[in-house]
């Protein structure tokens, strides 16, 4: 019997390996950019066409390769990064497996140009599907250039599984941002279909973050710095008021390598405990430096997940450092129960000298004299009439000496009491002894006689029956057969969804013009998505004045949206369309209507007045499909009287 186990040909083995390494154009971008960084390049240029499906080219000014290395780099498991197995536990480079270039060359048309600084001529190699087409010398600048064309040309099934250009471009953008953020000391530039997307000169961490995200990011950042024996933390977290709905701006870098860690993310979220709204995600850019022998990065094909030796210690240090930074920069509230706010000096009194009060003393006052003399002084000081001329002269002499009295007690300030008018004049003409002689009030009062009711008592009781809100979540309304319980959030979502869909498909929605246009800043990938959504958003009532590279200007909004809700609506829309915009217009309108209904619907926990409850119930049953929400969840349930009776049956 013949053997049934055989060695696979190299081109088949390379295609199988490519399934792990190359999943989409973004995978090629990641491998080539990391190779350029390992080549000690100071200037890296990324050029793509059709979101990387037609061309991915990376040009660097690194050390380059010799003729032998240029040919050998396409062999499987050939690498310059490690020499023995122990090197896997002390890695200081990006790639190390030696299968990236071989896998890419197996599924694409690949062209490489490389030259070292000391050489006069470089090497030019062309490979198509793992087959060497040509290798020749050429006059080239220092560095290396890789051009990958027609990705998955020999695997049509894999090519058909690629998403739209918008989705693939977003993945390419993510990989470029991760590498560029990890190495701010390198100049990066990025071009897509001939248009410049990024031009990032070498700078510090803060400048690189601002250059990639947007111009308004600088005011959102709170620095984080912590040095310990087991970890060094640098970077920035964003203020809680700038939290977003999605997790697009969350970056962990360990030894200049982007990673994903739900455990460390939980540490960041716990540091923000009590500062974020429900469903909000903070943005952060954190750079961790740990000894290479304390981590294992060889546990995932894409090397985005690593294993730490002491995760609990890293969790505690990261949480404490972020919490300290938020409190240090007055972002987090600080409670000090021993401090008395009444003792704080007002700002306008801080530099003012205290004035010494002046005290006037009456040297003629004698507390041991009899009461009549003191009363004499008191009445003389108050200016009362009915005293002799000698008393008046005594009073004038006393006042000339600067003394004054109020009653029988001494006062240090001069005070003149004016004589009041005679109160007896108020009662002139009244016969006090005969109170009945006082004329009665000329006012007359209407007779409050209760008339008969227009309706019977039973009808009045039914007319005053209203809806009731339970736990700020459900609305109960009586019906003939029993009662209905309405979920207020789902019901409002159904109402808004049908309104938006009607405006987008049938009617042109009305728009309210803003007195001051809104400037909203977004990243490059988000701006590209907004540009594609503009026509559909305009049918809902949005009016766009202009769009620039990093922000949009909105001069009009739909009538049922407030100015403060615009940013929330667009962020929710970008979050819902992360996986791409639907191809046909109906699906696109449906997605936008659902996203806007989710953002603007009244939330669970919101108090509704009786009128709002009635409008919500009436609006729900005026919909075409009131039974379910736009997300296929029931909006209300019905309880019959018979069902309630069964609950009370013994």
Coordinates of C-alpha atoms in Angstrom, one line a residue:
X1 CA 0.0 0.0 0.0
X2 CA 1.4 3.4 -1.0
X3 CA 2.0 6.2 1.5
X4 CA -0.8 8.7 1.8
X5 CA 1.1 11.5 3.6
X6 CA 3.0 13.8 1.4
X7 CA 4.8 17.1 1.7
X8 CA 3.0 20.0 0.3
X9 CA 4.6 22.1 -2.5
X10 CA 6.0 25.4 -1.4
X11 CA 3.4 27.5 -3.2
X12 CA 0.6 25.6 -1.5
X13 CA 2.2 25.8 1.9
X14 CA 2.7 29.6 1.4
X15 CA -0.9 30.1 0.5
X16 CA -2.0 28.2 3.6
X17 CA 0.3 30.4 5.7
X18 CA -1.1 33.4 4.0
X19 CA -4.5 32.6 5.4
X20 CA -3.1 33.2 8.9
X21 CA -0.9 36.2 8.0
X22 CA -2.8 38.0 5.3
X23 CA -6.6 38.4 5.8
X24 CA -7.1 41.7 4.0
X25 CA -5.1 44.6 2.6
X26 CA -4.6 46.0 6.1
X27 CA -2.6 42.9 7.0
X28 CA -0.1 43.7 4.2
X29 CA 0.1 47.3 5.4
X30 CA 0.9 46.2 9.0
X31 CA 3.6 43.7 8.0
X32 CA 5.4 46.1 5.6
X33 CA 5.2 49.1 7.9
X34 CA 6.7 47.1 10.8
X35 CA 9.5 45.8 8.6
X36 CA 10.3 49.4 7.7
X37 CA 10.4 50.4 11.3
X38 CA 12.7 47.4 12.1
X39 CA 14.9 48.6 9.2
X40 CA 15.6 51.8 11.3
X41 CA 13.9 54.1 8.8
X42 CA 13.4 57.7 9.7
X43 CA 11.0 58.4 6.8
X44 CA 8.2 56.0 5.8
X45 CA 5.7 56.5 3.0
X46 CA 2.5 54.4 2.5
X47 CA 0.7 54.5 -0.9
X48 CA -2.5 52.5 -1.6
X49 CA -5.0 52.4 -4.3
X50 CA -8.6 51.1 -4.1
X51 CA -8.3 50.6 -0.4
X52 CA -5.2 48.4 -1.0
X53 CA -6.9 45.9 -3.3
X54 CA -5.0 47.2 -6.3
X55 CA -1.8 48.5 -4.7
X56 CA -0.1 48.6 -1.3
X57 CA 3.4 50.3 -1.5
X58 CA 5.7 51.1 1.4
X59 CA 8.8 53.1 0.8
X60 CA 11.4 53.7 3.6
X61 CA 14.9 55.1 3.9
X62 CA 16.2 52.3 6.2
X63 CA 19.4 50.2 6.1
X64 CA 18.3 48.2 3.0
X65 CA 19.4 44.7 2.0
X66 CA 22.2 43.0 0.2
X67 CA 21.6 40.9 -2.9
X68 CA 21.6 37.7 -0.9
X69 CA 19.3 39.0 1.7
X70 CA 16.9 40.4 -0.9
X71 CA 16.5 37.0 -2.4
X72 CA 16.4 35.1 0.9
X73 CA 13.8 37.3 2.6
X74 CA 11.0 35.7 0.5
X75 CA 11.9 32.2 1.7
X76 CA 9.7 30.7 4.4
X77 CA 10.9 31.0 8.0
X78 CA 13.8 33.2 7.0
X79 CA 14.3 36.1 9.4
X80 CA 17.0 38.5 10.7
X81 CA 15.2 39.0 14.0
X82 CA 16.0 35.8 16.0
X83 CA 18.8 33.2 16.0
X84 CA 17.6 30.7 18.6
X85 CA 14.4 29.8 20.5
X86 CA 15.5 31.8 23.6
X87 CA 15.4 35.0 21.5
X88 CA 11.6 34.7 21.5
X89 CA 11.5 35.8 25.1
X90 CA 13.6 38.9 24.7
X91 CA 12.3 40.4 21.5
X92 CA 12.9 44.1 20.6
X93 CA 11.6 44.1 17.1
X94 CA 8.2 43.9 15.4
X95 CA 8.4 40.8 13.1
X96 CA 10.3 37.7 13.9
X97 CA 8.5 34.7 12.3
X98 CA 9.9 35.0 8.8
X99 CA 6.7 34.2 7.0
X100 CA 5.2 37.6 6.2
X101 CA 6.9 38.3 2.9
X102 CA 6.7 34.7 1.7
X103 CA 2.9 34.6 2.4
X104 CA 2.3 38.0 0.7
X105 CA 4.3 37.0 -2.4
X106 CA 2.3 33.8 -2.7
X107 CA -1.0 35.6 -3.2
X108 CA -0.1 38.8 -5.0
X109 CA 2.2 40.4 -7.6
X110 CA 5.1 41.7 -5.6
X111 CA 7.9 44.1 -6.6
X112 CA 10.9 44.9 -4.3
X113 CA 13.6 47.5 -4.7
X114 CA 16.4 47.8 -2.1
X115 CA 19.8 49.3 -1.7
X116 CA 22.3 49.7 1.2
X117 CA 24.0 53.0 1.8
X118 CA 27.5 51.8 1.1
X119 CA 26.5 50.0 -2.2
X120 CA 26.5 51.8 -5.6
X121 CA 23.7 49.7 -7.1
X122 CA 20.6 48.1 -5.6
X123 CA 18.5 45.0 -6.3
X124 CA 15.2 44.9 -8.2
X125 CA 13.1 41.7 -7.8
X126 CA 9.7 40.8 -9.2
X127 CA 7.6 37.9 -7.9
X128 CA 4.2 36.7 -8.9
X129 CA 2.5 34.0 -6.9
X130 CA 5.8 32.7 -5.2
X131 CA 7.5 32.5 -8.6
X132 CA 10.6 34.7 -9.3
X133 CA 10.0 36.5 -12.5
X134 CA 13.1 38.6 -12.6
X135 CA 16.1 39.8 -10.5
X136 CA 18.4 42.5 -11.7
X137 CA 20.6 45.4 -10.5
X138 CA 19.3 48.9 -10.6
X139 CA 20.2 52.5 -9.6
X140 CA 18.1 53.1 -6.5
X141 CA 18.1 55.4 -3.5
X142 CA 19.0 54.2 -0.1
X143 CA 16.3 52.1 1.6
X144 CA 13.6 49.6 0.5
X145 CA 10.4 49.8 -1.5
X146 CA 7.8 47.0 -1.5
X147 CA 4.9 47.2 -4.0
X148 CA 2.1 44.6 -3.6
X149 CA -0.4 44.6 -6.5
X150 CA -3.5 42.6 -7.2
X151 CA -4.0 41.0 -3.8
X152 CA -5.5 37.5 -3.9
X153 CA -5.3 37.4 -7.7
X154 CA -4.9 33.6 -7.6
X155 CA -7.5 33.0 -4.8
X156 CA -10.8 34.4 -6.1
X157 CA -12.7 33.0 -3.2
X158 CA -10.6 35.1 -0.7
X159 CA -10.9 38.2 -2.9
X160 CA -14.7 37.9 -3.0
X161 CA -14.8 37.9 0.8
X162 CA -13.3 41.4 1.0
X163 CA -15.6 44.1 2.1
X164 CA -16.3 47.4 0.3
X165 CA -13.6 50.0 -0.3
X166 CA -14.9 52.0 2.6
X167 CA -14.5 49.2 5.1
X168 CA -11.1 48.0 3.8
X169 CA -9.8 51.6 3.9
X170 CA -10.9 52.0 7.5
X171 CA -8.9 48.9 8.4
X172 CA -5.9 50.2 6.5
X173 CA -6.2 53.5 8.3
X174 CA -6.4 51.7 11.7
X175 CA -3.1 49.8 11.0
X176 CA -1.4 53.0 9.8
X177 CA -2.5 54.9 12.9
X178 CA -1.3 52.2 15.3
X179 CA 2.2 52.1 13.8
X180 CA 2.4 55.9 13.5
X181 CA 1.3 56.4 17.1
X182 CA 3.8 53.9 18.4
X183 CA 6.8 55.7 16.7
X184 CA 6.4 59.5 16.9
X185 CA 10.1 59.9 16.1
X186 CA 9.6 58.7 12.5
X187 CA 8.2 60.8 9.7
X188 CA 5.1 59.1 8.2
X189 CA 3.1 60.0 5.1
X190 CA 0.0 58.3 3.7
X191 CA -1.6 58.6 0.2
X192 CA -4.8 57.0 -1.0
X193 CA -5.7 57.2 -4.7
X194 CA -3.4 60.1 -5.2
X195 CA -4.7 62.1 -2.3
X196 CA -2.6 62.9 0.8
X197 CA -4.3 61.6 3.9
X198 CA -1.6 62.2 6.5
X199 CA 1.8 63.9 6.6
X200 CA 3.2 63.5 10.1
X201 CA 6.6 64.9 10.8
X202 CA 8.7 63.5 13.6
X203 CA 7.5 64.9 16.9
X204 CA 6.6 64.0 20.5
X205 CA 3.7 61.8 21.7
X206 CA 1.2 64.7 22.1
X207 CA 2.0 66.2 18.7
X208 CA 1.6 62.8 17.0
X209 CA -1.7 62.1 18.7
X210 CA -3.1 65.6 17.7
X211 CA -1.8 65.2 14.2
X212 CA -3.6 61.9 13.7
X213 CA -6.8 62.5 15.5
X214 CA -7.8 66.2 14.9
X215 CA -6.9 69.7 15.8
X216 CA -9.2 69.8 18.9
X217 CA -7.7 66.7 20.5
X218 CA -5.0 68.7 22.3
X219 CA -7.5 70.3 24.8
X220 CA -9.0 66.9 25.6
X221 CA -5.7 65.2 26.7
X222 CA -4.7 64.6 30.4
X223 CA -1.1 63.4 30.7
X224 CA -0.3 60.2 32.6
X225 CA 3.3 59.5 33.9
X226 CA 4.3 56.8 36.3
X227 CA 7.7 55.1 36.9
X228 CA 8.0 51.8 38.9
X229 CA 10.4 48.9 39.0
X230 CA 8.2 46.7 36.9
X231 CA 6.5 49.1 34.5
X232 CA 6.9 52.6 33.1
X233 CA 3.7 54.3 31.9
X234 CA 3.5 57.4 29.7
X235 CA 0.7 58.8 27.5
X236 CA -2.6 60.5 27.8
X237 CA -6.2 59.9 28.7
X238 CA -9.1 62.1 27.6
X239 CA -11.3 64.1 29.9
X240 CA -14.6 62.5 30.8
X241 CA -16.8 65.1 29.0
X242 CA -15.2 64.1 25.7
X243 CA -16.1 60.4 26.0
X244 CA -17.5 58.8 22.9
X245 CA -20.0 56.0 22.1
X246 CA -17.5 53.8 20.3
X247 CA -14.0 52.5 21.3
X248 CA -12.2 53.8 18.2
X249 CA -9.7 56.0 20.1
X250 CA -8.3 53.5 22.7
X251 CA -4.7 52.5 22.2
X252 CA -2.4 50.4 24.4
X253 CA 1.3 50.1 23.3
X254 CA 3.6 47.7 25.1
X255 CA 7.3 48.2 24.2
X256 CA 6.2 50.2 21.1
X257 CA 3.9 47.5 19.9
X258 CA 0.1 47.9 19.7
X259 CA -1.9 45.4 21.7
X260 CA -5.4 44.6 22.7
X261 CA -6.1 43.8 26.4
X262 CA -9.6 43.6 27.9
X263 CA -7.9 43.2 31.3
X264 CA -6.0 46.5 31.1
X265 CA -9.0 48.2 29.5
X266 CA -11.0 47.3 32.6
X267 CA -8.3 49.0 34.7
X268 CA -8.8 52.2 32.8
X269 CA -12.6 52.0 33.1
X270 CA -12.4 51.5 36.8
X271 CA -10.2 54.6 37.1
X272 CA -13.1 56.5 35.4
X273 CA -15.7 55.0 37.8
X274 CA -18.4 57.6 38.5
X275 CA -17.2 60.1 35.8
X276 CA -18.7 58.6 32.6
X277 CA -22.3 58.4 31.4
X278 CA -23.8 55.0 30.7
X279 CA -22.5 53.6 27.4
X280 CA -19.7 56.1 27.0
X281 CA -16.1 55.1 26.4
X282 CA -13.1 57.2 27.3
X283 CA -10.3 57.8 24.8
X284 CA -6.7 56.9 25.9
X285 CA -3.2 56.6 24.4
X286 CA -1.1 54.7 26.9
X287 CA 2.6 53.6 26.3
X288 CA 3.8 50.9 28.6
X289 CA 7.4 49.8 28.9
X290 CA 8.1 46.5 30.6
X291 CA 11.2 44.2 30.6
X292 CA 11.0 42.0 27.4
X293 CA 11.4 38.8 29.4
X294 CA 8.2 39.5 31.4
X295 CA 5.9 39.2 28.4
X296 CA 5.0 36.6 25.8
X297 CA 4.0 38.1 22.4
X298 CA 4.0 34.8 20.5
X299 CA 0.5 33.7 21.5
X300 CA -1.5 35.1 18.6
X301 CA -0.8 35.2 14.8
X302 CA -1.3 38.9 14.5
X303 CA 0.7 39.5 17.7
X304 CA -1.9 42.0 19.1
X305 CA -2.5 39.9 22.2
X306 CA 0.3 39.3 24.7
X307 CA 0.7 37.5 28.1
X308 CA 2.0 39.4 31.1
X309 CA 3.8 37.6 34.0
X310 CA 2.1 39.8 36.7
X311 CA -1.1 41.1 35.4
X312 CA -2.6 42.0 38.8
X313 CA 0.3 44.4 39.6
X314 CA 0.0 46.1 36.2
X315 CA -3.7 46.4 36.7
X316 CA -3.3 48.2 40.1
X317 CA -0.5 50.5 38.9
X318 CA -2.3 51.5 35.7
X319 CA -5.6 52.2 37.6
X320 CA -3.9 54.2 40.3
X321 CA -1.8 56.3 37.9
X322 CA -4.8 57.2 35.7
X323 CA -6.9 58.1 38.8
X324 CA -4.1 60.2 40.1
X325 CA -3.8 62.1 36.8
X326 CA -7.5 62.8 36.6
X327 CA -7.5 64.1 40.2
X328 CA -4.2 66.1 39.8
X329 CA -5.6 68.0 36.9
X330 CA -8.9 68.7 38.6
X331 CA -10.8 66.4 36.3
X332 CA -12.1 64.0 39.0
X333 CA -13.9 65.5 42.0
X334 CA -12.0 65.6 45.2
X335 CA -13.8 65.3 48.6
X336 CA -12.3 66.8 51.7
X337 CA -14.7 66.6 54.6
X338 CA -12.3 68.4 57.0
X339 CA -12.2 71.6 55.0
X340 CA -14.6 74.4 55.8
X341 CA -15.5 76.3 52.6
X342 CA -16.6 79.3 54.7
X343 CA -13.0 79.9 55.6
X344 CA -11.9 80.4 52.0
X345 CA -10.8 83.9 51.1
X346 CA -12.8 85.4 48.2
X347 CA -10.6 86.2 45.2
X348 CA -11.4 89.9 45.2
X349 CA -10.3 90.2 48.9
X350 CA -7.1 88.1 48.5
X351 CA -4.6 91.0 48.2
X352 CA -6.5 93.7 50.1
X353 CA -5.1 94.8 53.5
X354 CA -7.4 94.7 56.5
X355 CA -8.7 98.1 57.7
X356 CA -8.4 98.8 61.5
X357 CA -11.8 100.0 62.8
X358 CA -12.0 103.4 64.5
X359 CA -13.6 103.6 67.9
X360 CA -15.1 106.7 69.5
X361 CA -15.4 106.8 73.3
X362 CA -17.6 109.2 75.3
X363 CA -15.5 110.4 78.1
X364 CA -18.4 112.2 79.9
X365 CA -20.5 109.0 80.3
X366 CA -20.7 107.9 83.9
X367 CA -22.3 104.5 84.5
X368 CA -22.6 105.2 88.3
X369 CA -25.0 108.1 88.0
X370 CA -28.7 107.6 88.8
X371 CA -31.2 106.5 86.1
X372 CA -32.7 109.9 85.7
X373 CA -29.4 111.4 84.6
X374 CA -28.9 108.6 82.1
X375 CA -32.4 109.0 80.8
X376 CA -31.7 112.7 80.4
X377 CA -28.7 111.9 78.3
X378 CA -30.6 109.4 76.3
X379 CA -33.5 111.7 75.5
X380 CA -31.2 114.6 74.7
X381 CA -29.2 112.5 72.2
X382 CA -32.4 111.2 70.5
X383 CA -33.7 114.8 70.0
X384 CA -37.0 114.3 71.8
X385 CA -39.1 117.4 72.6
X386 CA -40.4 118.4 76.1
X387 CA -37.2 119.2 77.8
X388 CA -36.1 122.5 79.3
X389 CA -33.6 124.8 77.7
X390 CA -31.0 123.7 80.2
X391 CA -31.5 120.1 79.0
X392 CA -31.2 121.2 75.4
X393 CA -28.0 123.1 76.1
X394 CA -26.7 120.0 77.9
X395 CA -27.6 117.9 75.0
X396 CA -25.9 120.2 72.5
X397 CA -22.8 120.3 74.6
X398 CA -22.8 116.5 74.9
X399 CA -23.3 116.1 71.1
X400 CA -20.5 118.6 70.5
X401 CA -18.1 116.4 72.3
X402 CA -18.9 113.6 69.9
X403 CA -21.0 111.4 72.2
X404 CA -24.4 109.8 71.4
X405 CA -26.9 107.6 73.2
X406 CA -29.7 105.3 72.2
X407 CA -32.1 104.6 75.0
X408 CA -30.1 103.8 78.1
X409 CA -27.4 101.9 76.3
X410 CA -24.2 103.2 74.9
X411 CA -23.6 103.2 71.1
X412 CA -20.2 104.0 69.5
X413 CA -21.8 105.5 66.4
X414 CA -23.9 108.7 66.1
X415 CA -27.5 108.1 65.2
X416 CA -30.4 110.5 64.8
X417 CA -33.9 109.3 65.3
X418 CA -36.6 111.1 63.4
X419 CA -39.9 111.8 65.3
X420 CA -42.7 109.7 64.0
X421 CA -46.0 111.2 62.8
X422 CA -48.9 111.2 65.3
X423 CA -50.7 107.9 65.1
X424 CA -53.9 109.3 66.6
X425 CA -54.7 110.9 63.2
X426 CA -55.3 107.5 61.7
X427 CA -58.5 107.1 63.8
X428 CA -60.1 110.5 63.4
X429 CA -63.8 110.1 62.6
X430 CA -64.2 106.6 64.0
X431 CA -66.6 105.9 66.8
X432 CA -64.5 103.4 68.7
X433 CA -67.1 103.0 71.4
X434 CA -69.7 101.8 68.9
X435 CA -68.0 99.4 66.5
X436 CA -71.3 98.7 64.6
X437 CA -71.3 102.2 63.3
X438 CA -68.3 101.4 61.0
X439 CA -69.6 101.0 57.5
X440 CA -69.5 97.5 56.1
X441 CA -67.2 96.7 53.1
X442 CA -68.5 97.8 49.8
X443 CA -67.3 94.6 48.1
X444 CA -69.8 91.9 47.1
X445 CA -69.1 88.3 46.5
X446 CA -70.5 85.9 43.9
X447 CA -72.7 83.1 45.0
X448 CA -70.7 79.8 44.6
X449 CA -73.7 77.6 44.0
X450 CA -72.9 74.2 42.7
X451 CA -74.8 73.4 39.6
X452 CA -75.7 69.9 38.5
X453 CA -73.0 67.9 36.6
X454 CA -73.1 67.7 32.8
X455 CA -72.1 64.1 32.9
X456 CA -72.9 61.2 35.1
X457 CA -70.5 60.2 37.8
X458 CA -69.4 57.1 35.9
X459 CA -68.7 59.0 32.7
X460 CA -66.7 61.6 34.6
X461 CA -64.6 58.9 36.2
X462 CA -63.9 57.3 32.8
X463 CA -63.0 60.6 31.2
X464 CA -60.4 61.3 33.9
X465 CA -58.7 58.0 33.6
X466 CA -55.1 58.7 32.6
X467 CA -51.8 56.9 31.8
X468 CA -49.3 56.2 34.6
X469 CA -45.5 55.8 34.5
X470 CA -43.9 53.0 36.4
X471 CA -40.3 53.3 37.5
X472 CA -39.6 55.8 34.8
X473 CA -39.6 52.9 32.3
X474 CA -43.1 51.7 31.5
X475 CA -46.4 53.5 30.7
X476 CA -49.6 51.8 31.8
X477 CA -52.8 52.8 30.0
X478 CA -56.3 51.3 30.6
X479 CA -58.2 49.8 27.7
X480 CA -61.7 48.2 27.4
X481 CA -60.4 44.6 27.9
X482 CA -57.8 45.4 30.6
X483 CA -54.6 47.5 30.3
X484 CA -51.5 47.8 28.1
X485 CA -47.9 48.3 29.4
X486 CA -45.7 50.3 27.0
X487 CA -41.9 50.3 27.0
X488 CA -41.3 54.1 26.6
X489 CA -37.9 53.8 25.0
X490 CA -38.8 51.2 22.4
X491 CA -42.1 53.0 21.6
X492 CA -40.4 56.3 21.0
X493 CA -37.8 54.5 18.8
X494 CA -40.6 53.2 16.6
X495 CA -42.2 56.6 16.3
X496 CA -39.0 58.4 15.4
X497 CA -37.9 55.6 13.1
X498 CA -41.0 55.9 11.0
X499 CA -40.8 59.7 11.0
X500 CA -37.2 59.7 9.8
X501 CA -37.8 57.0 7.2
X502 CA -40.8 58.9 5.8
X503 CA -38.8 62.1 5.5
X504 CA -36.0 60.4 3.8
X505 CA -38.1 58.4 1.3
X506 CA -41.2 60.5 0.6
X507 CA -41.0 64.0 2.0
X508 CA -38.2 66.4 2.2
X509 CA -37.6 67.0 5.9
X510 CA -37.8 70.5 7.3
X511 CA -34.7 72.1 8.6
X512 CA -34.1 74.8 11.3
X513 CA -31.3 77.2 10.5
X514 CA -28.7 77.8 13.3
X515 CA -27.7 81.3 14.2
X516 CA -24.2 80.2 14.8
X517 CA -23.0 77.2 12.7
X518 CA -21.6 74.2 14.5
X519 CA -17.9 73.1 13.9
X520 CA -17.5 69.3 14.7
X521 CA -14.1 67.7 14.5
X522 CA -13.5 64.1 13.5
X523 CA -10.6 61.8 12.5
X524 CA -9.7 61.2 8.8
X525 CA -11.5 57.9 8.7
X526 CA -14.6 59.4 10.2
X527 CA -14.6 62.3 7.8
X528 CA -14.5 59.9 4.9
X529 CA -17.5 58.1 6.3
X530 CA -19.4 61.4 6.8
X531 CA -18.7 62.4 3.2
X532 CA -20.5 59.3 2.0
X533 CA -23.4 59.8 4.3
X534 CA -23.9 63.5 3.4
X535 CA -26.7 63.0 0.8
X536 CA -28.7 60.8 3.1
X537 CA -28.2 63.1 6.1
X538 CA -29.4 66.1 4.1
X539 CA -32.7 64.4 3.4
X540 CA -33.3 64.2 7.1
X541 CA -32.9 67.9 7.6
X542 CA -29.1 68.5 8.0
X543 CA -27.5 71.4 6.1
X544 CA -23.7 71.3 5.6
X545 CA -21.9 74.5 4.8
X546 CA -18.4 73.0 4.1
X547 CA -16.2 70.1 4.9
X548 CA -12.5 70.3 5.6
X549 CA -9.9 67.6 6.3
X550 CA -10.6 67.4 10.0
X551 CA -14.0 69.0 10.6
X552 CA -17.5 69.7 9.2
X553 CA -19.6 72.9 9.5
X554 CA -23.4 72.4 10.0
X555 CA -25.7 75.4 9.5
X556 CA -29.0 73.6 9.7
X557 CA -30.4 70.6 11.7
X558 CA -33.7 68.7 11.7
X559 CA -36.6 70.3 13.5
X560 CA -36.9 67.5 16.1
X561 CA -33.2 67.7 17.1
X562 CA -31.7 70.2 19.5
X563 CA -28.3 71.8 18.9
X564 CA -26.8 69.9 21.8
X565 CA -27.9 66.5 20.4
X566 CA -26.2 66.9 17.0
X567 CA -22.8 65.6 18.1
X568 CA -24.4 62.7 19.9
X569 CA -26.5 61.7 16.8
X570 CA -23.5 61.7 14.4
X571 CA -21.3 59.8 16.9
X572 CA -23.9 57.1 17.2
X573 CA -24.3 57.0 13.5
X574 CA -20.5 56.5 13.0
X575 CA -20.5 53.8 15.7
X576 CA -23.4 51.9 14.0
X577 CA -21.7 52.1 10.6
X578 CA -18.2 50.9 11.6
X579 CA -18.7 47.7 9.5
X580 CA -19.5 49.7 6.4
X581 CA -22.3 51.6 4.7
X582 CA -25.0 49.5 3.0
X583 CA -24.7 49.4 -0.8
X584 CA -28.3 50.2 -1.8
X585 CA -30.0 53.5 -0.8
X586 CA -32.9 51.9 0.9
X587 CA -30.7 49.9 3.3
X588 CA -28.6 53.0 3.9
X589 CA -31.7 55.1 4.8
X590 CA -33.0 52.3 7.0
X591 CA -29.7 52.2 8.9
X592 CA -29.5 56.0 9.3
X593 CA -33.1 56.1 10.5
X594 CA -32.5 53.4 13.1
X595 CA -29.3 55.0 14.4
X596 CA -31.0 58.4 14.8
X597 CA -34.0 56.9 16.5
X598 CA -31.7 55.1 18.9
X599 CA -29.9 58.4 19.7
X600 CA -32.9 60.6 20.1
X601 CA -35.5 58.3 21.8
X602 CA -36.4 59.0 25.3
X603 CA -34.3 56.8 27.6
X604 CA -35.2 54.5 30.4
X605 CA -35.2 56.5 33.6
X606 CA -36.6 59.7 32.1
X607 CA -39.6 61.2 33.7
X608 CA -42.6 62.0 31.4
X609 CA -45.5 64.3 32.2
X610 CA -49.1 63.1 31.7
X611 CA -49.3 64.9 28.4
X612 CA -46.1 63.4 27.2
X613 CA -47.3 59.9 28.2
X614 CA -50.5 60.4 26.3
X615 CA -48.7 61.7 23.2
X616 CA -46.3 58.8 23.3
X617 CA -49.1 56.1 23.5
X618 CA -51.1 57.8 20.8
X619 CA -48.1 58.3 18.6
X620 CA -47.2 54.6 18.9
X621 CA -50.6 53.3 17.8
X622 CA -50.6 55.8 14.9
X623 CA -47.5 54.0 13.5
X624 CA -47.7 51.4 10.7
X625 CA -46.2 48.7 12.8
X626 CA -46.6 49.6 16.5
X627 CA -46.0 46.1 17.8
X628 CA -42.2 46.0 17.5
X629 CA -39.4 48.5 17.7
X630 CA -37.0 49.1 14.8
X631 CA -34.7 46.5 16.4
X632 CA -37.4 43.8 16.5
X633 CA -38.2 44.1 20.2
X634 CA -41.8 44.2 21.5
X635 CA -43.0 47.7 22.3
X636 CA -46.0 46.8 24.6
X637 CA -47.8 44.0 26.2
X638 CA -51.5 43.5 26.9
X639 CA -53.0 42.3 30.2
X640 CA -56.7 41.4 30.2
X641 CA -58.9 41.6 33.2
X642 CA -59.3 37.8 33.1
X643 CA -55.6 37.4 33.4
X644 CA -55.5 39.7 36.4
X645 CA -58.4 37.8 38.0
X646 CA -56.4 34.6 37.7
X647 CA -53.6 36.1 39.6
X648 CA -56.0 36.7 42.6
X649 CA -57.7 33.3 42.3
X650 CA -57.0 31.0 45.3

